[in-house]
CSV table of C-alpha atoms in Angstrom, one decimal:
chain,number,residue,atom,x,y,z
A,1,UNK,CA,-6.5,9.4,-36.8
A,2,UNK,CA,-9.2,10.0,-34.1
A,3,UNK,CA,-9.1,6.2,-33.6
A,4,UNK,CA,-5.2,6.2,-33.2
A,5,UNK,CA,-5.4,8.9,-31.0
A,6,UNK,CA,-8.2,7.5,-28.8
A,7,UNK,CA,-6.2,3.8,-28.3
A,8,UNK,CA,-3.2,6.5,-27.5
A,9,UNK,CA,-4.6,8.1,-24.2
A,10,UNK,CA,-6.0,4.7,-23.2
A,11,UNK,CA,-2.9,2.7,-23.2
A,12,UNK,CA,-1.0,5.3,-21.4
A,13,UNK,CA,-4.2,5.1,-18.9
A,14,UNK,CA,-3.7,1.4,-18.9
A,15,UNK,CA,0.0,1.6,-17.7
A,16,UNK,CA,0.4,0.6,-14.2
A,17,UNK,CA,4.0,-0.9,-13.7
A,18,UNK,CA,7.7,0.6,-12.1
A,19,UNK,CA,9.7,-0.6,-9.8
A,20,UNK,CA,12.9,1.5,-8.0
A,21,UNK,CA,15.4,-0.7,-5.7
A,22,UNK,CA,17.4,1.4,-2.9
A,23,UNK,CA,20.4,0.3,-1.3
A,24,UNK,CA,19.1,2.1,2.1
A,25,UNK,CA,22.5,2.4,3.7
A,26,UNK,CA,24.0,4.2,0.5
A,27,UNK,CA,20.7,6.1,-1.1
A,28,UNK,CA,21.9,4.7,-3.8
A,29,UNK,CA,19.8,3.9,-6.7
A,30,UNK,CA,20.6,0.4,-7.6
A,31,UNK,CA,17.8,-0.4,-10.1
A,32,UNK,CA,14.7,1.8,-11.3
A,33,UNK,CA,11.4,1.4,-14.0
A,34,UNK,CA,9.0,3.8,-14.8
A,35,UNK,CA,10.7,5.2,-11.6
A,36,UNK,CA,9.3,8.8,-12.0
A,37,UNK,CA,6.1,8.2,-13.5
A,38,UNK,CA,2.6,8.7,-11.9
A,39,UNK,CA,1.1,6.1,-10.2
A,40,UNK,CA,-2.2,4.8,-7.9
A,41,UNK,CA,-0.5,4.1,-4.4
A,42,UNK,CA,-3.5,1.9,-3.1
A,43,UNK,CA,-3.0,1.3,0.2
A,44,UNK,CA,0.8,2.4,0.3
A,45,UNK,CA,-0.6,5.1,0.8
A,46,UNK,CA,-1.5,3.9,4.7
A,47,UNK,CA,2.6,4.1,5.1
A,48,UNK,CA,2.6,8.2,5.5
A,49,UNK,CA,-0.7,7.7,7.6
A,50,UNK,CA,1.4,5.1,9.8
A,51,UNK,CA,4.2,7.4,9.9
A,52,UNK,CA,2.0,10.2,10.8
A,53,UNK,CA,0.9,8.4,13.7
A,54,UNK,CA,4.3,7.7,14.6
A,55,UNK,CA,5.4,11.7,14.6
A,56,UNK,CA,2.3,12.2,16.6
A,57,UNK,CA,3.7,8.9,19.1
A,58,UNK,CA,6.7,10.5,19.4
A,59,UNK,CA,5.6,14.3,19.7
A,60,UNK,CA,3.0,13.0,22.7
A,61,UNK,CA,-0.2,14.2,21.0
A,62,UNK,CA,-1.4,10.5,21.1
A,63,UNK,CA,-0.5,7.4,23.6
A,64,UNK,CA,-0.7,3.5,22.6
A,65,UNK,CA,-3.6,2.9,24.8
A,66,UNK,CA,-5.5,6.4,24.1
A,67,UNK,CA,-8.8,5.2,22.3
A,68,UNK,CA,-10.1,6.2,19.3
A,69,UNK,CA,-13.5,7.1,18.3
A,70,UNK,CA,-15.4,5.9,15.9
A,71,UNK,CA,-17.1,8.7,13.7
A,72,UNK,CA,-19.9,7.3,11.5
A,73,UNK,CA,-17.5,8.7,8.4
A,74,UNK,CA,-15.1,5.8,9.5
A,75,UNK,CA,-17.7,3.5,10.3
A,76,UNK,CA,-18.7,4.0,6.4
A,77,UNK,CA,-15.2,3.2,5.0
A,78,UNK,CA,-15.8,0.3,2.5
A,79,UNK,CA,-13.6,-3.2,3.0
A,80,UNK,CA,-11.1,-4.1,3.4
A,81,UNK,CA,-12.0,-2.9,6.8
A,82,UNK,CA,-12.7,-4.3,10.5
A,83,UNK,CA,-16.4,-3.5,10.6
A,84,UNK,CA,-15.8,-0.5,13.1
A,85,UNK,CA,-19.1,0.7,14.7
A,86,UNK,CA,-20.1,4.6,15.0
A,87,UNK,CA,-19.6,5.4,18.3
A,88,UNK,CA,-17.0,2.4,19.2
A,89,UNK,CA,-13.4,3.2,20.1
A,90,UNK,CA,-10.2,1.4,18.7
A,91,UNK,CA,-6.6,1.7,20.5
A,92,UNK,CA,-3.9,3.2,18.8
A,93,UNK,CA,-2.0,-0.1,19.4
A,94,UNK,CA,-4.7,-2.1,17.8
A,95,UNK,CA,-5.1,0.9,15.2
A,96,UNK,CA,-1.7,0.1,14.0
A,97,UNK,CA,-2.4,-3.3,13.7
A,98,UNK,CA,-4.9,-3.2,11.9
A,99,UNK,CA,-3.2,-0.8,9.0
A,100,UNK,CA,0.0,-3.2,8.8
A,101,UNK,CA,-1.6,-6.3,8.4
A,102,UNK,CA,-5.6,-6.3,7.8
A,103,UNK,CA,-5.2,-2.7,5.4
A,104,UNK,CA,-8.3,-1.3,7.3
A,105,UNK,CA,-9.7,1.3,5.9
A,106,UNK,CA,-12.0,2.5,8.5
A,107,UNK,CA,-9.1,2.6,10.9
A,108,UNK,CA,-7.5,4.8,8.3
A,109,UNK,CA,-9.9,6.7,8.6
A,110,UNK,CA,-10.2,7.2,12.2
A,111,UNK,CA,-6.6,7.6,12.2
A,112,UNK,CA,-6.9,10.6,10.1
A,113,UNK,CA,-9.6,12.2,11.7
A,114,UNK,CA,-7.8,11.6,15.1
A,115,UNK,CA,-4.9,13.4,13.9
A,116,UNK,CA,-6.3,16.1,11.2
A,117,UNK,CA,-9.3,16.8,12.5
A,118,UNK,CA,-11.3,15.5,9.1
A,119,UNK,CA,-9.7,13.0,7.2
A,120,UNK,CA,-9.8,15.4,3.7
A,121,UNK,CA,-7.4,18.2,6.2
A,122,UNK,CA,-5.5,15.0,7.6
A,123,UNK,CA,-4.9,14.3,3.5
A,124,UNK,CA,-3.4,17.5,3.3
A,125,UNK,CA,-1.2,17.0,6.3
A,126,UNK,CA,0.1,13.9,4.3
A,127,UNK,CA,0.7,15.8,1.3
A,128,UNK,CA,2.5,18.5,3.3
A,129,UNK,CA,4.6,16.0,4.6
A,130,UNK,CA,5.7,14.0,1.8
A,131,UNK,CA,6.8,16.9,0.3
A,132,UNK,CA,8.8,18.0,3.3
A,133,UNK,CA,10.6,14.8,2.9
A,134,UNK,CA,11.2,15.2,-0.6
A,135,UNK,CA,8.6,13.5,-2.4
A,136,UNK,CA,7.5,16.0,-4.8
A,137,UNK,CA,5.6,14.2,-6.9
A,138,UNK,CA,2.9,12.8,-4.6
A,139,UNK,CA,-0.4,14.1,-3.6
A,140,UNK,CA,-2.8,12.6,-1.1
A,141,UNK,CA,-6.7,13.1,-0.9
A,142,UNK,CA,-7.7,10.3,1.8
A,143,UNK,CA,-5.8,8.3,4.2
A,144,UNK,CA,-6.6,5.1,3.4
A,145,UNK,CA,-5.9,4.8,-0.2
A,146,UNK,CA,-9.3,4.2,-2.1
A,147,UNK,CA,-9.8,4.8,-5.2
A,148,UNK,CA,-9.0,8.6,-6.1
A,149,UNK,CA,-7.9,9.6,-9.4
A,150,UNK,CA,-6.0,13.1,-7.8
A,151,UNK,CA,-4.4,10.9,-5.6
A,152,UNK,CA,-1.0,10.0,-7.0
A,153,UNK,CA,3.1,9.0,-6.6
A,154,UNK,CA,5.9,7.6,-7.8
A,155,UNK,CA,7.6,4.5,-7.2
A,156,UNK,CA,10.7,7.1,-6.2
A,157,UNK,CA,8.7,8.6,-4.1
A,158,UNK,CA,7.6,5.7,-2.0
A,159,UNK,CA,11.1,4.9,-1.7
A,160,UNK,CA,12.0,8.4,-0.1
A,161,UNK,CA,9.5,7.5,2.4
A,162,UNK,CA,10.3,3.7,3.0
A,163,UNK,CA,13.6,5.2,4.0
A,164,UNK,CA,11.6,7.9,5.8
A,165,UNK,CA,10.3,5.1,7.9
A,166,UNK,CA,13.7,3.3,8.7
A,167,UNK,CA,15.9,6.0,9.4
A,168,UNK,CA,12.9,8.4,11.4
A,169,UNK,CA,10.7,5.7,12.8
A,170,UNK,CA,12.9,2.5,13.3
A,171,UNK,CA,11.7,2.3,16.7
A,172,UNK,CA,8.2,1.4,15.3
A,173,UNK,CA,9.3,0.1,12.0
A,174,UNK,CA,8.7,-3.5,14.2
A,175,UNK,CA,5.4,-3.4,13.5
A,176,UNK,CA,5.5,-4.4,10.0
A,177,UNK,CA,6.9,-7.7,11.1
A,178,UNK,CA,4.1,-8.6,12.7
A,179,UNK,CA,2.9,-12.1,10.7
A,180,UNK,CA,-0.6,-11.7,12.2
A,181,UNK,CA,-3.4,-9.3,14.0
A,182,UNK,CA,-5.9,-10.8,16.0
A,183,UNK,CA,-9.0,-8.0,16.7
A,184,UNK,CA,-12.6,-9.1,18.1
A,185,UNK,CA,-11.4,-12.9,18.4
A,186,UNK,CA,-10.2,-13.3,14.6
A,187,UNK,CA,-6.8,-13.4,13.6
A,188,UNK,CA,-5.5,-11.6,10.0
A,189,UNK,CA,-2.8,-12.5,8.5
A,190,UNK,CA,-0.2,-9.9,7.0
A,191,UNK,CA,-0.5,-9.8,3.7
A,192,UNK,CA,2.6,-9.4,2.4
A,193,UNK,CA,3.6,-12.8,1.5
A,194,UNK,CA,7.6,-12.2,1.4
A,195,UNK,CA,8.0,-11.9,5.4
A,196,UNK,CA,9.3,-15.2,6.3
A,197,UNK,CA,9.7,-16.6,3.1
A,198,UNK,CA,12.6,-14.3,1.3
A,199,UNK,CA,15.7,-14.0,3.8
A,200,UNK,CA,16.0,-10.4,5.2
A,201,UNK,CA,12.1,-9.3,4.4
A,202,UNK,CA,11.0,-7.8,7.7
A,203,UNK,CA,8.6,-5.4,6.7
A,204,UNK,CA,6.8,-3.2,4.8
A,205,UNK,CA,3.3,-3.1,2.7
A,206,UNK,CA,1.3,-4.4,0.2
A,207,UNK,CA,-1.3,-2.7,-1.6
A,208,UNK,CA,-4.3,-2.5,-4.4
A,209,UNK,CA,-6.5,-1.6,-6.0
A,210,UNK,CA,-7.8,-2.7,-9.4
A,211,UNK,CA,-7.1,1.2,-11.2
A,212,UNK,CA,-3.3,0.0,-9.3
A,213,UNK,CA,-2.4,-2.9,-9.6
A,214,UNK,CA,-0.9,-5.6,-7.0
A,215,UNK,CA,1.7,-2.7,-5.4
A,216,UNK,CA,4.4,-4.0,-2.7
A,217,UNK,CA,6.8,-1.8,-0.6
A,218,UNK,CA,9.5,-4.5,0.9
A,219,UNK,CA,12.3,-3.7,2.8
A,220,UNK,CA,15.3,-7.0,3.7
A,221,UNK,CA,18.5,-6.6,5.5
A,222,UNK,CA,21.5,-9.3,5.4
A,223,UNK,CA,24.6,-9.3,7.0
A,224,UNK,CA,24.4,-5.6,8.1
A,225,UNK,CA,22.8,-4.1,4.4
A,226,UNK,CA,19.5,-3.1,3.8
A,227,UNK,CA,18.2,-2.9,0.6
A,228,UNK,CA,14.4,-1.5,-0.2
A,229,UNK,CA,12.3,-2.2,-3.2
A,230,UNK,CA,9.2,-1.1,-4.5
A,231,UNK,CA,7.2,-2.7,-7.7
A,232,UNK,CA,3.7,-1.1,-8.2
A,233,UNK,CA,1.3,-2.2,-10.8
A,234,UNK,CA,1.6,-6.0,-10.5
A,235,UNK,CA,-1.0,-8.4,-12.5
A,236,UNK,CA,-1.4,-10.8,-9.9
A,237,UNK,CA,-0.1,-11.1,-5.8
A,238,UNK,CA,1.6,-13.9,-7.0
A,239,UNK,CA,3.8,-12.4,-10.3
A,240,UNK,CA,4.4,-9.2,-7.9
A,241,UNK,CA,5.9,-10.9,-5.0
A,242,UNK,CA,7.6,-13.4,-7.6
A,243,UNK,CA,9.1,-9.9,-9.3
A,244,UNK,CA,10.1,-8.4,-6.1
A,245,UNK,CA,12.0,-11.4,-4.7
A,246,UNK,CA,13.9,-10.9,-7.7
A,247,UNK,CA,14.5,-7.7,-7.2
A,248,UNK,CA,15.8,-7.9,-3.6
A,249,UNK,CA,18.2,-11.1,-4.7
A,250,UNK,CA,19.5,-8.9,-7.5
A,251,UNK,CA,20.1,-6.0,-4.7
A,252,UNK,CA,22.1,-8.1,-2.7
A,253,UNK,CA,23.6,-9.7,-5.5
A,254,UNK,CA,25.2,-6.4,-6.6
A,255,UNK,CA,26.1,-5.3,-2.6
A,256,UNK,CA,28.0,-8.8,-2.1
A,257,UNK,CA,30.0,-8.1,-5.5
A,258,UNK,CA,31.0,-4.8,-5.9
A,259,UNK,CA,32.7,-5.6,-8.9
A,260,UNK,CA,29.0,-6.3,-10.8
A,261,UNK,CA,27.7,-4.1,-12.9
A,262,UNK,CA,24.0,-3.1,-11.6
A,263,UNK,CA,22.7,-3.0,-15.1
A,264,UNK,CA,23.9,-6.5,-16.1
A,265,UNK,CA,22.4,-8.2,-12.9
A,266,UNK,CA,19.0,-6.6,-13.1
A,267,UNK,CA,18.9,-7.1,-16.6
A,268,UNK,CA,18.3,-10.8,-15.7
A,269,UNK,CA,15.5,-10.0,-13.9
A,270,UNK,CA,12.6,-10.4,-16.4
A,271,UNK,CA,9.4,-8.4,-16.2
A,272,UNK,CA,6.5,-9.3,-15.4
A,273,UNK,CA,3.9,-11.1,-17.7
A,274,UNK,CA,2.1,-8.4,-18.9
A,275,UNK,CA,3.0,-6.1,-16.7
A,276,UNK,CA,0.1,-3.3,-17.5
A,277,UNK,CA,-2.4,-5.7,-17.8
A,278,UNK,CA,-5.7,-5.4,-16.3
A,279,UNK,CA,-5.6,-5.9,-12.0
A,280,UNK,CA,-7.6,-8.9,-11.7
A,281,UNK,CA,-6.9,-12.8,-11.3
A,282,UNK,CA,-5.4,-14.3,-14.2
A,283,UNK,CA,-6.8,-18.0,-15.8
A,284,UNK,CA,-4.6,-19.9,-17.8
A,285,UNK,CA,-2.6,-16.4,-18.5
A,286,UNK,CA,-6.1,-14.7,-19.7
A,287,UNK,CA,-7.4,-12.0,-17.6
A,288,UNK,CA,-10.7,-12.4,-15.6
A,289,UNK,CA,-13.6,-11.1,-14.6
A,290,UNK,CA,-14.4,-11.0,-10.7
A,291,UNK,CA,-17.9,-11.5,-9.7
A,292,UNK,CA,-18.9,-11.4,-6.2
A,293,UNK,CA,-21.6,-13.3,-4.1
A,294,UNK,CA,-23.8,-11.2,-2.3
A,295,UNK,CA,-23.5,-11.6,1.4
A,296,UNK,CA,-19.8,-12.5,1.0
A,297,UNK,CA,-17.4,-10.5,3.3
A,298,UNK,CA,-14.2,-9.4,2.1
A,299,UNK,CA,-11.7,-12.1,2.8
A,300,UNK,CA,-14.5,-15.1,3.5
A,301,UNK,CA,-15.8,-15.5,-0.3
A,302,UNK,CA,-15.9,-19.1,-1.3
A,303,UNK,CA,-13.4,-19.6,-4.4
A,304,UNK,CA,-16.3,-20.3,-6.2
A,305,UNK,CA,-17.3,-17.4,-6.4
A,306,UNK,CA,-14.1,-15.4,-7.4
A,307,UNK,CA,-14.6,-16.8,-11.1
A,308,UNK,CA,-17.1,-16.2,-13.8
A,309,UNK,CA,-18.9,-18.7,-15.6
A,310,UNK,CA,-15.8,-18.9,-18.2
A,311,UNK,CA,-14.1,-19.8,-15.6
A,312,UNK,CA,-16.3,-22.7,-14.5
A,313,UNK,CA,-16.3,-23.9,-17.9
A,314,UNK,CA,-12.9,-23.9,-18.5
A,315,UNK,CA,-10.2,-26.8,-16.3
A,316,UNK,CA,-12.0,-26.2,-12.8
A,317,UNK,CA,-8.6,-27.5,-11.0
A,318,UNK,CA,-6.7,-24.5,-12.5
A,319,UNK,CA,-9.6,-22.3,-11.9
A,320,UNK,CA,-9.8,-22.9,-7.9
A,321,UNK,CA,-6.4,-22.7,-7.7
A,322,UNK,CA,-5.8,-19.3,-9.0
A,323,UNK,CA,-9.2,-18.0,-7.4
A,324,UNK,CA,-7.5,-19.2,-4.0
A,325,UNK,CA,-4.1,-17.2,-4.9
A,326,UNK,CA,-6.2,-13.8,-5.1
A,327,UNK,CA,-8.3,-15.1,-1.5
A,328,UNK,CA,-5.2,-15.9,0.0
A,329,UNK,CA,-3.0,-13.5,-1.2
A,330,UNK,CA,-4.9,-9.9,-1.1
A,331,UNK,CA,-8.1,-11.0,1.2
A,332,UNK,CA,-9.1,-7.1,0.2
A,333,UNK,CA,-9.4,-7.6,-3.7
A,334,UNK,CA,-12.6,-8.6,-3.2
A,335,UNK,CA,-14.4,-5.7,-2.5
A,336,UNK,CA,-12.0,-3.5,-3.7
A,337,UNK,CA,-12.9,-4.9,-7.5
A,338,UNK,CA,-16.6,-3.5,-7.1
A,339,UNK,CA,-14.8,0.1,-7.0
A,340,UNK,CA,-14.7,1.1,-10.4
A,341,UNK,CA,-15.2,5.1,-10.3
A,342,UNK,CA,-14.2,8.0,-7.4
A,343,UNK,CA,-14.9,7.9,-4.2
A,344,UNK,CA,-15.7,11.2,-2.8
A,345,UNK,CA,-15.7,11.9,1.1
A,346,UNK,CA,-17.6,14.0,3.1
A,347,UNK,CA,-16.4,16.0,5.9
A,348,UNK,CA,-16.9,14.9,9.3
A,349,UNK,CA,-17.6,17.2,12.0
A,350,UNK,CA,-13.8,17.7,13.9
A,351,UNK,CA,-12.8,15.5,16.5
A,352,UNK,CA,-10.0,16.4,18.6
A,353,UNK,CA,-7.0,17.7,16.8
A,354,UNK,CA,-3.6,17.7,17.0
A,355,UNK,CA,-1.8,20.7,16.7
A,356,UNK,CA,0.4,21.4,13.5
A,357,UNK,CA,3.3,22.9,12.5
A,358,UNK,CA,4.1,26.5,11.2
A,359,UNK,CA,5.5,24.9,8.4
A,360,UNK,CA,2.3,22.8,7.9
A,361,UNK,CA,0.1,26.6,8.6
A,362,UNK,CA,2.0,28.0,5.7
A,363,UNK,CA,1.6,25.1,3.5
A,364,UNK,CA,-2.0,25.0,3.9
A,365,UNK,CA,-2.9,28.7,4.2
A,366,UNK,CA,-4.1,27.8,7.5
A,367,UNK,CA,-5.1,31.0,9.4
A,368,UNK,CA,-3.9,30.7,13.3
């Protein structure tokens, strides 16, 4: 019994998959999975600190070119990351390049500290937020989305604020079209895979980590419809952008016939291959281990070094092709797999703030 009850708790631990597919125009719920039930955003979660930044755009507290310094708290943020120095400043232009398409988490960081101060009170600003805009099962403890096991949602509740986005921000929602982001004479590619390959995609986010799962926030619009679909917990990048193309041609599928029957036409679309599996490359369908070379950066690592000694073993073709998927796909898996337990911040000293809200006072007990 102990036994049965130990294997219990771990594969409901292990459970990483939903999915939830809005027709954005309508609200309506077109298809959902696991739709209410908790999940690791990964770096989803830099979607509330981008829309933060937005409400600050739009308030005036911040300008495009203001600069942004560099606290050594940011400067510490592990990879994916653009190797900020303490002391160094960042634009808020460049910032928000950097957060659509490289995922940087020290620009998360400075980001949140910019706007709350440190970024565990900018955390509870997001938190504050979400909840103002109905997400009320979601709690944020950093803005970047590293590993932190309080920090939580649902695949509902990234939906509520993908629509957020587009309906409160869809003068900035551009910037998650951009393909590419070029920063100290490199460019980085976005890294979600569906923008200019699935008709519509123009936006929004891709995220993981390996507690996660490959997680992608998309967002297509054809002839006048918009349709948003989210899928966290995917085995590979490949299966999860695989799942969610399904998932938008379903959507559309339904809005062009309104005679189909939701059900019936997402019923076709199959689930992924294992879809709680463990989040790390797959080899001839069996999961593997990631080992990284020392002195590899985080989207440089030579394919040879993305597989074990299994993997060399085993066909070597097959090998360096799915080892060049992961590289290619999510450049920040590779650091992000030597992140096993919690990562606890430490407070900053404040840099300037912006002001809140009463609402935002209350929330926090904040004494004015």
């Amino acid at each position: 019994m102990l036994f049965m009850s130990g294997l219990a708790v771990q594969t409901a631990a292990a459970e990483k998959y939903a999915s939830i597919v809005i027709d954005a125009d309508t609200h309506e719920v077109l298809h959902a999975r696991n739709a209410d039930e908790p999940r690791y955003p990964a770096s989803l979660t830099k979607v509330m600190t981008l829309y933060m930044l937005f409400d600050a755009l739009k308030a005036g507290d911040v300008t495009l070119d203001e600069r942004l310094t560099v606290s050594r708290h940011a400067a510490s943020q592990p990879p994916s990351n653009l190797k900020l120095r303490t002391g160094s400043t960042i634009t808020v232009r460049d910032a928000i390049g950097a957060l659509v398409n490289k995922s940087a988490n020290d620009v998360a960081a400075v980001v949140g500290e910019r706007l709350g101060g440190t970024e565990s009170r900018f955390a509870q600003l997001m938190t504050v937020k979400a909840e103002s805009l109905g997400m009320q099962n979601t709690r944020f403890m950093n803005a970047s989305g590293l590993p932190d096991t309080r920090q939580l949602t649902t695949a509902r509740d990234l939906a509520i604020l993908a629509e957020a986005m587009l309906e409160n921000h869809a003068d900035y929602y551009h910037y998650f079209s951009q393909r590419s982001f070029t920063w100290g004479g490199r460019d980085y590619k976005n890294h979600n895979d569906l923008l200019g390959k699935v008709d519509g995609v123009d936006g929004i986010k891709t995220g993981y980590t390996r507690a996660s799962g490959f997680n992608l926030m998309a967002s297509a619009k054809r002839d006048n419809r918009r349709v948003i679909a989210i899928m966290l917990g995917g085995n590979t990048s490949k299966s999860r952008n695989t799942h969610v193309e399904d998932l938008v041609e379903a959507a559309f599928e339904t809005l062009n016939d309104p005679a189909e029957q939701h059900d019936l036409v997402f019923a076709k679309v199959a689930l992924p291959i294992h879809p709680n599996g463990a989040a790390e490359p797959m080899l001839n369908g069996k999961p593997l281990r990631v080992i990284i070379a020392e002195g590899g950066s985080d989207d440089e690592a030579p394919a040879e070094t993305l597989v074990t000694a299994q993997a060399v073993a085993a066909d070597k073709a097959a090998a360096q092709e799915e080892a060049a998927i992961v590289a290619r796909a999510e450049p920040e898996i590779v650091e992000q797999t030597k992140m096993e337990t919690t990562i606890n911040v430490a407070e900053q000293p404040k840099t300037q703030m912006m002001s809140v809200s009463e609402y935002e006072a209350r929330q926090m007990g904040i004494v004015r």
